[in-house]
Short mmCIF file of C-alpha atoms and ligand atoms in Angstrom, two decimals:
data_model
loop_
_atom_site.label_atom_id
_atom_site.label_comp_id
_atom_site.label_asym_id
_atom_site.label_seq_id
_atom_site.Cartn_x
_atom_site.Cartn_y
_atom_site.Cartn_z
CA UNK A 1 96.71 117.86 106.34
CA UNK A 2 96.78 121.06 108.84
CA UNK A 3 99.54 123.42 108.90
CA UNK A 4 102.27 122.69 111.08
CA UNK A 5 101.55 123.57 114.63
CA UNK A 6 104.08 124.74 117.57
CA UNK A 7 104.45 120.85 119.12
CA UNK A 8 105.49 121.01 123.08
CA UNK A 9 108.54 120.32 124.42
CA UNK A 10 109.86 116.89 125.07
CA UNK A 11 112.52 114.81 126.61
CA UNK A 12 111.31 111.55 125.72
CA UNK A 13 111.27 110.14 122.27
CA UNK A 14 107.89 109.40 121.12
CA UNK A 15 107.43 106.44 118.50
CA UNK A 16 104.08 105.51 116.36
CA UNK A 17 103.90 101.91 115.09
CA UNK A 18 100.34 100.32 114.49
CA UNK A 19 97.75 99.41 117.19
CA UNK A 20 96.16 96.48 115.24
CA UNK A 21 97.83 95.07 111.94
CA UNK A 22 100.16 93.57 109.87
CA UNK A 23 103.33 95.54 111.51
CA UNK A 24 102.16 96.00 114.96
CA UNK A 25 103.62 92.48 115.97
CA UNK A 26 106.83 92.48 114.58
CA UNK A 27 107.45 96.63 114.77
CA UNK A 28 107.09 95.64 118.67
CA UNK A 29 109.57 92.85 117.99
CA UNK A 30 111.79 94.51 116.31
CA UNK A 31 111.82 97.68 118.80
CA UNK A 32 112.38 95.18 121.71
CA UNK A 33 115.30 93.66 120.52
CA UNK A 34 116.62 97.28 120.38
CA UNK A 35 116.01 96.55 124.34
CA UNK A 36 113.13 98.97 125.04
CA UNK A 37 110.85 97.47 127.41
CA UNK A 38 107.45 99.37 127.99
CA UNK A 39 104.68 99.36 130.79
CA UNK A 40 101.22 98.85 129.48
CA UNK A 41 98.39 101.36 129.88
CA UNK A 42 94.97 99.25 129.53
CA UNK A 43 93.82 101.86 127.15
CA UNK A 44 96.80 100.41 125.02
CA UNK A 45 97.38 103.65 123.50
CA UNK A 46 100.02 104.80 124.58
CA UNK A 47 103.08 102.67 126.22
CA UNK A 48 105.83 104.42 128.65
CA UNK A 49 109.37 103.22 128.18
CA UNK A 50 110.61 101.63 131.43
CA UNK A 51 114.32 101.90 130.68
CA UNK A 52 114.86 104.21 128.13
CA UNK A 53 113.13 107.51 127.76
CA UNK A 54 111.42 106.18 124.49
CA UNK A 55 107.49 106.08 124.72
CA UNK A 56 105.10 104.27 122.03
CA UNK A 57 102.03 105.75 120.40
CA UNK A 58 99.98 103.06 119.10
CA UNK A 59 98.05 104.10 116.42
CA UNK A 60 96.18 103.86 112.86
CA UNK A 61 98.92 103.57 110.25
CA UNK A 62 97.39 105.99 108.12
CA UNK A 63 98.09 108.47 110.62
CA UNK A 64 101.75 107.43 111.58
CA UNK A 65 102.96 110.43 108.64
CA UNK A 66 100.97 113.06 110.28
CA UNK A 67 101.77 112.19 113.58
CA UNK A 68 105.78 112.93 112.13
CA UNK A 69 104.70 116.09 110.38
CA UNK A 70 102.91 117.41 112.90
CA UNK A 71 106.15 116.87 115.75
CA UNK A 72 103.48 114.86 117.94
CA UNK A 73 105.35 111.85 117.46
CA UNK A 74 109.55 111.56 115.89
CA UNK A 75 109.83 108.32 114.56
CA UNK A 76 106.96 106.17 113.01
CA UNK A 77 107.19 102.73 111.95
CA UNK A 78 104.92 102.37 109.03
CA UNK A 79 105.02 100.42 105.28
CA UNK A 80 106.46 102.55 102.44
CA UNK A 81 102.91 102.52 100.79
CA UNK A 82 101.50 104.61 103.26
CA UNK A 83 104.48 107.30 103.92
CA UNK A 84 104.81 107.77 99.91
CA UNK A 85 101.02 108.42 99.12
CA UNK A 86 101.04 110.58 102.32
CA UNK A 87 104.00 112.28 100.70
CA UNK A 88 102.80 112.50 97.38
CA UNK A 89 99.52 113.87 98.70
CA UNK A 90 101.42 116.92 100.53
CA UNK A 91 104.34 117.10 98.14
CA UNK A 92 107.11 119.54 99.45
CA UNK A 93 105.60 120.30 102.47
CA UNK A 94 106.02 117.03 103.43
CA UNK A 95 107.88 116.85 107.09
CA UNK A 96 108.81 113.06 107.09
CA UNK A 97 110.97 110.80 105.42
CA UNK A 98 112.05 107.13 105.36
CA UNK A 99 114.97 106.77 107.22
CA UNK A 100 115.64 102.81 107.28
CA UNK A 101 113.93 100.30 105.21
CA UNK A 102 113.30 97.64 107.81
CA UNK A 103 113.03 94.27 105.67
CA UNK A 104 109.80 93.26 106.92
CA UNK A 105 106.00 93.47 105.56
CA UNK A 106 106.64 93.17 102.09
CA UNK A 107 104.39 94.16 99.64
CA UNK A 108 103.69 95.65 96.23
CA UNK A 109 101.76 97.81 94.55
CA UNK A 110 100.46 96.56 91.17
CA UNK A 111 97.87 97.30 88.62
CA UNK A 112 95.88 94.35 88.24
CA UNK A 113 93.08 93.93 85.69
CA UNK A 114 90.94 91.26 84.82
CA UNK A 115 92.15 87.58 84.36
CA UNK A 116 90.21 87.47 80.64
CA UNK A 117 92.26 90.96 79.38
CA UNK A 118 95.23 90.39 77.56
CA UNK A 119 97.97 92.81 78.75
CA UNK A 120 99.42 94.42 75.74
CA UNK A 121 101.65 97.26 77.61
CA UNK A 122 100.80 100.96 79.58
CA UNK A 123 99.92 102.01 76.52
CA UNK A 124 96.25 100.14 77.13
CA UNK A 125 95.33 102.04 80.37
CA UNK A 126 95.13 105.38 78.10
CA UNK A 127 91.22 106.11 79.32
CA UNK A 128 90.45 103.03 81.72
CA UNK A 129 89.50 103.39 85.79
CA UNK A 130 91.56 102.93 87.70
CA UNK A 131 90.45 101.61 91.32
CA UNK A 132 92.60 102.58 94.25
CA UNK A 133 93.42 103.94 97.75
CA UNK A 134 96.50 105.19 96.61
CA UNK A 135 95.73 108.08 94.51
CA UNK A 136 98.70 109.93 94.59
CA UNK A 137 101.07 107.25 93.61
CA UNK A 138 98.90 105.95 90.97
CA UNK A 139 98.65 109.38 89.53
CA UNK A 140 102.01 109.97 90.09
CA UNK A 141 103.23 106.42 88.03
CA UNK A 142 100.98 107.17 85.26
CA UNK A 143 102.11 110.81 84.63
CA UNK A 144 105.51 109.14 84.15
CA UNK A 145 104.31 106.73 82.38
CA UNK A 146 102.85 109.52 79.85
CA UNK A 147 99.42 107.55 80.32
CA UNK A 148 95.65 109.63 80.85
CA UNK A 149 93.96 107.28 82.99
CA UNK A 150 91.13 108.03 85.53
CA UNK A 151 91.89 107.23 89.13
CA UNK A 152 88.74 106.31 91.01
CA UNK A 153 89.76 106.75 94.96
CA UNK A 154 88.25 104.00 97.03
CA UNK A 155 88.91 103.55 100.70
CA UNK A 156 88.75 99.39 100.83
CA UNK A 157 87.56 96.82 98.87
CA UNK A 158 89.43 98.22 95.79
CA UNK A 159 89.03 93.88 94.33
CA UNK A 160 85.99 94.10 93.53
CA UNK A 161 85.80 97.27 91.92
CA UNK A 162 86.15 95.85 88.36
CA UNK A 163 83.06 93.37 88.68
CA UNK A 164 81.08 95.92 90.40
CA UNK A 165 81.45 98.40 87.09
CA UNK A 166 83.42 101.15 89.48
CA UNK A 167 86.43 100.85 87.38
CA UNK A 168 87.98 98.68 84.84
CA UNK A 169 90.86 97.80 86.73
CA UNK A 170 92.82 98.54 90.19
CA UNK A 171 95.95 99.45 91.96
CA UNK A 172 96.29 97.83 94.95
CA UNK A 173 98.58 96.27 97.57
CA UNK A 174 99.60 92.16 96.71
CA UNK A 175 101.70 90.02 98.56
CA UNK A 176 100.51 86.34 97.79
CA UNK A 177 98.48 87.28 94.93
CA UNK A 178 95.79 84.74 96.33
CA UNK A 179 93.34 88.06 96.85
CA UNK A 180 93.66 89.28 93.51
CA UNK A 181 93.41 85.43 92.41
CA UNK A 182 89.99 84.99 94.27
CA UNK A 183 88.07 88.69 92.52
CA UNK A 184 89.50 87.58 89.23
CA UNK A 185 92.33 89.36 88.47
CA UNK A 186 95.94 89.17 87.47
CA UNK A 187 99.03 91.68 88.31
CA UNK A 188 100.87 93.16 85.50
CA UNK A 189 102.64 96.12 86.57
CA UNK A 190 104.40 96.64 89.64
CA UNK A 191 104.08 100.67 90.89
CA UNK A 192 105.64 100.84 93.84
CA UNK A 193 107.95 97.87 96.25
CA UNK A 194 107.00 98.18 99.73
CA UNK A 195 108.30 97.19 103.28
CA UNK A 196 107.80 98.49 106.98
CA UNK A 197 109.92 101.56 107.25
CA UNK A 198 111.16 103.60 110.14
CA UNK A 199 110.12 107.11 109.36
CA UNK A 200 111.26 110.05 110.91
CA UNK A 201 110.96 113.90 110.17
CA UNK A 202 112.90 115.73 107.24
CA UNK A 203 113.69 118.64 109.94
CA UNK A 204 116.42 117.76 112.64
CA UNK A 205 114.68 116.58 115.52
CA UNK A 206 115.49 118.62 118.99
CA UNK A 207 118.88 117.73 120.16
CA UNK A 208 117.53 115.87 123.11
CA UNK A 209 115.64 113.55 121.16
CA UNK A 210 117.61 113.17 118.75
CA UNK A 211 120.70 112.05 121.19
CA UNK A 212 117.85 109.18 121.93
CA UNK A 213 117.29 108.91 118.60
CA UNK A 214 120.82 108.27 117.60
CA UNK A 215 121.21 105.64 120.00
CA UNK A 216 118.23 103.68 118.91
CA UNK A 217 119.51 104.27 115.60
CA UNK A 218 122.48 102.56 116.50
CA UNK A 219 120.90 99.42 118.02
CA UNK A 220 118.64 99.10 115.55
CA UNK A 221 121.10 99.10 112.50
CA UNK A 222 122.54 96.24 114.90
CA UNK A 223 119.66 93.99 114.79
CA UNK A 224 119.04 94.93 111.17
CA UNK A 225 122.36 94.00 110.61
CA UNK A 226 122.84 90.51 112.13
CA UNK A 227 119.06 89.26 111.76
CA UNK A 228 119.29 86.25 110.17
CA UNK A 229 123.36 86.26 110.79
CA UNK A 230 125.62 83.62 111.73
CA UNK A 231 129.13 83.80 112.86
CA UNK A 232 131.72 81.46 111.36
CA UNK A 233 134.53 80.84 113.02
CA UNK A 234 137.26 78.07 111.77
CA UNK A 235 141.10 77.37 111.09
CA UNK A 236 142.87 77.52 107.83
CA UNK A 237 146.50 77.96 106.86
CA UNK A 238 148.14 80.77 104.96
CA UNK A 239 148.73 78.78 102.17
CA UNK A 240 144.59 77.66 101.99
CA UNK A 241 143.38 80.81 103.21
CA UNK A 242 142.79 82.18 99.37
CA UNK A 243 140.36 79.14 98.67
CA UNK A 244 138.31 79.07 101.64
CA UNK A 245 137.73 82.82 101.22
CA UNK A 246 136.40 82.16 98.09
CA UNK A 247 133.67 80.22 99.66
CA UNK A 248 132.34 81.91 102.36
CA UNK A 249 128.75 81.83 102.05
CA UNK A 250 127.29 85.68 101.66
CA UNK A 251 129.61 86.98 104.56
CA UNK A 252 131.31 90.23 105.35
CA UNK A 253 135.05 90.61 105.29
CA UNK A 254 136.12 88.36 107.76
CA UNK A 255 138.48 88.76 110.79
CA UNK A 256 141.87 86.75 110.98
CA UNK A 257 144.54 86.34 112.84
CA UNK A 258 146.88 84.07 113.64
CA UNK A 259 147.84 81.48 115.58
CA UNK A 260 151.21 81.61 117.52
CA UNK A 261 152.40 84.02 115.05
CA UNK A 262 152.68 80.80 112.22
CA UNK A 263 150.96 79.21 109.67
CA UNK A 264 147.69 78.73 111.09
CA UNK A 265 145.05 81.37 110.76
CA UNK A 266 141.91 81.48 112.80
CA UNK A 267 139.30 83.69 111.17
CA UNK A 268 135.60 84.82 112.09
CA UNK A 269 132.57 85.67 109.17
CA UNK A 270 129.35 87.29 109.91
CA UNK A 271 127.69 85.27 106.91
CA UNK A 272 123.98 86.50 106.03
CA UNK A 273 121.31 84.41 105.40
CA UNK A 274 121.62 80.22 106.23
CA UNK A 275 124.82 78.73 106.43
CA UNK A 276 124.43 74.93 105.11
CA UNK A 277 126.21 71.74 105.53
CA UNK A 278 127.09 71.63 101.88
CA UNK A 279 128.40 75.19 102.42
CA UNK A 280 130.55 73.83 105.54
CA UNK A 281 131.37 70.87 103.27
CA UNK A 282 132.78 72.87 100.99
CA UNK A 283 134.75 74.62 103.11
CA UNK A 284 136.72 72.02 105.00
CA UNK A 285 137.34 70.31 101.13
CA UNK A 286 139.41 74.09 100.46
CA UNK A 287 141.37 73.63 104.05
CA UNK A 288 139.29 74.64 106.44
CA UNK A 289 139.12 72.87 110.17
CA UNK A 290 137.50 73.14 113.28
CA UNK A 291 134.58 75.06 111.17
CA UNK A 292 131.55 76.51 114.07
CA UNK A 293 128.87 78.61 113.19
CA UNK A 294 127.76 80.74 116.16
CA UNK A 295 124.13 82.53 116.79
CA UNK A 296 124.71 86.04 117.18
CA UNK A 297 122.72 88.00 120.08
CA UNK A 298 124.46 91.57 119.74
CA UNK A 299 125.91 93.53 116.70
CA UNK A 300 127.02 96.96 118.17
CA UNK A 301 129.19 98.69 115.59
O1 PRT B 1 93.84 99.63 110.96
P1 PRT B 1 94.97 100.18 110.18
O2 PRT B 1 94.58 101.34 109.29
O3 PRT B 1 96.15 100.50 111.05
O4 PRT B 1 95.48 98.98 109.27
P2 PRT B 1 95.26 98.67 107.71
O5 PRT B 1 94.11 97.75 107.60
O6 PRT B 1 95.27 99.91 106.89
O7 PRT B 1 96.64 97.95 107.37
P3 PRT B 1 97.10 96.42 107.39
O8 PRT B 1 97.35 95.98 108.78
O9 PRT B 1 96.19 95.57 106.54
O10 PRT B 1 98.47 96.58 106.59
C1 PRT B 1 99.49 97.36 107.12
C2 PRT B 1 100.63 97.39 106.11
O11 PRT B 1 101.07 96.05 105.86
C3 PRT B 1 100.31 97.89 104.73
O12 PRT B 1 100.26 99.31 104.67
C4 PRT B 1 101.46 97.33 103.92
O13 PRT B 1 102.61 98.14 104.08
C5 PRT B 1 101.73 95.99 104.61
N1 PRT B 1 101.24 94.81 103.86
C6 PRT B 1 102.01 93.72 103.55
C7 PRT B 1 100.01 94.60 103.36
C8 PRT B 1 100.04 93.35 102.72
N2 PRT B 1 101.28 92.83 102.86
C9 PRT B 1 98.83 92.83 102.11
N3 PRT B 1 98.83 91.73 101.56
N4 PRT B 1 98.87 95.33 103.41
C10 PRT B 1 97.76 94.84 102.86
N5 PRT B 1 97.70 93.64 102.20
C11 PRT B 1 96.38 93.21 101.66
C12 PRT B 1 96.29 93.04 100.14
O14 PRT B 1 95.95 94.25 99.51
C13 PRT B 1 95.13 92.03 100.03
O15 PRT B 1 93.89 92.71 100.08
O16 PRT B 1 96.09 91.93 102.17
C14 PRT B 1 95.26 91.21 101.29
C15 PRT B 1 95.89 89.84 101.08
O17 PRT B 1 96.96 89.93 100.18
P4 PRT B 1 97.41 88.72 99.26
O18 PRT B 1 98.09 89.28 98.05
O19 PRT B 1 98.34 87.87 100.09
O20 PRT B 1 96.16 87.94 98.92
ZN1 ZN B 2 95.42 101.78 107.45
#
């Protein structure tokens, strides 16, 4: 990657996330429930924010970490795979960083070898290839590993690398396993745990941008927060409180207060993740009444 140049001077936030892929869709999801709303260009390249000064680059995800480094673009939305071999590839010089994980995309990377092999530990790899398009953080895992293992680089295809004779095994991205399944081979070893990350640089970003920034940091560790939330919201007494605490299903500390300053409490969850009837069942059996569980649009904290 080039030195660093001099980028210009900007007053609107500039943010890479994929053209075509896996994380274009929902990386456009997710930054629209943050309530940017952007005017297409039919070259599709570039997107102007309408209501916020917050513009999109669409873009190659391989170039998202460059685009950071370089100051063309201050935030990137991009899977962890991609920023940490970019990173391990430029080491210190590296100007970007994750700065939220954003709980979509999942992925690993995992050595996989052959479905006939019988995995007997690290210890095996000593002199194998190893196929992969992520050099740096297979190098990187078997130097910690204490393993000497060749890393043959390959841009795509890294599958069928084994029954071509290019390597003995690979290091590759898995989600379903079915690919791996279908050339043959089995995971074993898990090198790195991805997900879609917002990156942004290591440097402070220009205090004008980064006042946008800030804000769209704040909305967006709002929708993080409440995806998949429910509120609760119910009666108990003081007396039955204790027990139906105990049950709330995955929930922050609730709110309570209460009612005509006597026994009865009314109190409000954000609960994570499904809230069932068994769950609500449960609940009402410890004291609880009047037991709603509310979609939640807005978290602003
Ligand atoms: O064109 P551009 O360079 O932008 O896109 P790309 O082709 O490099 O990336 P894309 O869209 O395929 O993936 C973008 C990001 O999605 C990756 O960098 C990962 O962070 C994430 N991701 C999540 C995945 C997968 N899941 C995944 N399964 N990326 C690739 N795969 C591959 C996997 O290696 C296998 O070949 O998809 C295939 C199917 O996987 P299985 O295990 O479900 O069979
Ligand atoms: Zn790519």
């Amino acid at each position: 990657m080039n030195p660093k140049p001099a980028p210009m001077r900007r007053d609107r936030l500039r943010i890479a996330i994929q053209k075509n892929g896996r994380l274009s869709e929902p990386a456009r999801a997710l930054l629209s429930a943050c309530g940017l709303v952007w005017r297409e260009r039919p070259d599709k390249l570039f997107c102007y924010g309408e209501n916020v000064p917050v513009d999109l680059l669409l873009v190659r995800d391989d170039d998202i970490p460059g685009l950071i480094h370089s100051g063309l673009c201050d935030l990137g939305i991009v899977g962890r795979n991609v920023l940490a071999e970019h990173a391990g590839q430029m080491g210190q010089a590296a100007n970007f960083s994750e700065w939220r994980a954003l709980a979509f995309g999942g992925c690993k990377l995992s050595l996989a070898i052959p479905n006939d092999w019988t995995w007997q530990g690290v210890a095996q790899l000593s002199g194998m290839r190893i196929a992969t398009s992520y050099p740096a953080l297979t190098r990187a895992w078997l130097q910690q590993q204490s393993v000497d293992a060749e890393v043959v680089v390959l841009s795509g295809s890294v599958e069928i690398a084994p029954r071509l004779g290019q390597a003995d095994l690979i290091c590759d991205l898995v989600s379903s396993g079915a690919t791996l399944a279908a050339n043959q081979l089995k995971p074993v070893c898990d090198v790195l745990q991805s997900e879609a990350v917002l990156a942004g640089p290591v440097a402070e970003l220009d205090p004008d941008l980064n006042e946008i920034a800030q804000v769209l940091l704040q909305r967006l560790d709002g929708v993080l927060r409440i995806r998949d939330s429910k509120l609760l919201i119910f009666q108990t007494t003081r007396e039955a409180a204790a027990d139906v605490l105990k049950l709330l299903p995955n929930s922050e500390p609730p709110t309570s207060y209460s009612v005509d300053g006597g026994e009865l409490l009314a109190m409000q969850a954000l609960c994570h993740g499904l809230v069932s009837w068994q769950q609500l069942e449960a609940l009402k059996r410890a004291g609880a009444r009047g037991l709603m569980v509310l979609p939640v649009e807005r978290m602003l904290a």
